[in-house]
Amino acid sequence: MSTDLPPLEQVGRNYTKEEALEQDASDPLHHLRSEFIIPSKDDLKSKTLSRKGRMPRRTTDRVAAHLQAWARKGVFGHFKAHDDSQLPAFLDLDDAAAKHTAPIVGASPSEVSIMETLSANLHLMMASFYRPTKEKYKIIIEGKAFPSDHYAVESQIQHHNLEPEDALIAIEPADSTQATLTTSHILSIIDKHASTTALVLLPGVQYYTGQYLDILTITAHAHSHGITIGWDLAHAVGNVELRLHDWNVDFAVWCSYKYLNCGPGAIAGLFVHEKHGQVDKTGLDSGQVEFRHRLSGWWGGDKATRFQMGNKFVPIPGAAGFQVGNPCALAICPLLASLEIFELTSMSAIRKKSVAITKYLEELLCRNGVEGEEGGAAKLYQIITPADPAERGAQLSILLKPGLLGGVMAELEEQGVVVDERKPDVVRVAPAPLYNSFSDVWEFVDIFRRACIKTDKGLAQGEKEPAAFAGLESKGWSQIK
């Protein structure tokens, strides 16, 4: 059987490789690609269309500068400015990172803290913001929440001697055959459980489908019922424009190894609205300081008195007061390197290119949907991410015909293409506007469509679909967990 396909130039007009290169030439962010290390095919991973960010070239210099300062200055590096480095004193690294992160999330620097990991921060936030009572004790999440979020929520419920079967409300799509959640449906679930709900926790961008939820509307609706609401922004920070302060979000958490390009296990961040970070010191002389309950720790204590070694905890006002331990200075250096690149542009410019390049990806995929062997009407894939650019970030999630995933992924890897898979049948593709090009997208679609037809004809094979997953996508979204 032949796997020859017409080149993309022959499939739909104005989708030539030359046209993609022309778009690259007029792209105002194209020069930022040189800020990142893009491995060659010989390194196996060349055309990376994954949310897990590429390494900035600056990272090596910033990490080396920190190690040199540590080696030459020892403990004095904690307190003294480094005249021979762009990095601040070790003691101030987290504040510097918070300052540079704040514009990306739409917050003031005092509302941002760079600390811990996403899951640890989620627990710290729920320890403060999930305060169940006899009447209001439920947590509302979405039914396909990232597993770590689900684990954290269940364990917090159990920590309060409650049962997840009673206290955990998972929002499923109103139509079980659909992958995404409508805003109206989310609001209706909040309405239904408002009298018994203590906390709503939702993703800014849903990890599986790439759906960008309406944070402003949902937050306002939760607040109208007197419900605290937090957001997991792992797939949103650095991807979409955020206005966390203006949207009156109570708290948010995120990781830094996706669109913030900081590498595996990178230090994470959190947002606490200024209204929750206030510290009343009027009674300090009598030992009475008023602040929001939290799990307190050394690094969240007032810097002015931290090294006096007193046992009375007085938090730093703002998000920094929710810190527990001394953040790893070495881990902050890659984040600062990446944030320097973000400061060469703006989130509005990044988002503008993201909308354009993801739309281009969508057009190529839809225009060139591969048909069955004998020209049958059934396509081998469909996009399950919302078509409205306002309801998605950079990511498109592609649902493959059952049984194709293993072969398609094997073919993509063979061609040096890096995307994400989510079994049983979904490929997640995310052109990152800071370093991906329109020609990257063109080349990906050309390789992807060939991989689909080759696998469908039995000429490419990968891992077999686990028996536990077999056919689940076709049985309806609510059965896939």
C-alpha angles and dihedrals in degrees: 000000000000121000094191112137129184111259116256089255087070096045109077125340127275094021099108126138087244091056090052090051090050090055089051091052091054095041108115091207097047092101090063090069088078088062089071136064108243109191120223125242087258085065086054095238115076112132099048113185095164132119090234099096130238120248114265114231088231091063094080092052095047094048091046091050091053093048090048091050090049091049095047102035105027114185092356087070088074095064111022127076115248109237090184096052141053089227122096124232112296090251091060101042094100092050091050091051091048091051092053094043095051096079090051092058098034098248142116115261091249090060093058130073126183107212150120122348129303095259093045090049091048090055091047091051094048090048086062104031103034103075105156122199132189090266102035114037110124128111119208117209133158118269096242097042115158105278094242090056090049091050092049094049094047092048092049090052091049090046087064091051092253129129121244090216088067104026103040118080115189117196113222124185113275087234108050091208092061125083101207136067123233117224091235091055092050090050091049091055090050089050092049095053100027096114093055102033123106100174142016117204119183139159120254089214116016109237098219103042101024091232113161108216123217097255095178096051096041093046092051091048093051090049091050086065093044092252124145114232132198132183135216103216098178091126096032108054109094089007107072134019112268132193101185096162095045091044089055093233111177097214141339137188133199145169126234106216097083120055091354090063099221103136137245115331092007120174113271136216144221140200126216117183112243092244089065096044100059119127120200109206098171090111096042095115090058092044095256116128120165122211140134115289114258142147098276127214145171099269094049091062124107108281091219092063102022095105094045085081095222121162097225108096114223109175128219107253112255132017094326088069089068092063117115112184135021105279117236107264092202091054092053094057096073089048092053090049091055094043089056088063092049087055090059087070137006137258090246090057092044091050092047092056091042092057091049098046094044090048088052090051090050093049092051092047094047096041092047102038106157116242129211124281098271095037094272119170098243110100120216094232145017133198113244096184114101114271093220108093089215089063098052142044126213095307128096117188113209119202110209128207106271113276098023102094100085095049094043093050091048091052093047092051090048088056093048096253119144120202133140126261127205113190138264099030115333131110117191116209122186121175104204108218095213094065113001119094135207088248089055087057093047092051092046094054091047091053094040096053091049090049090052095051093042092052093045089055091052095248096116128047136181135161114339117247108262112250090238090062099042111134096343096131091059091051094063139281096266092065095057111090 
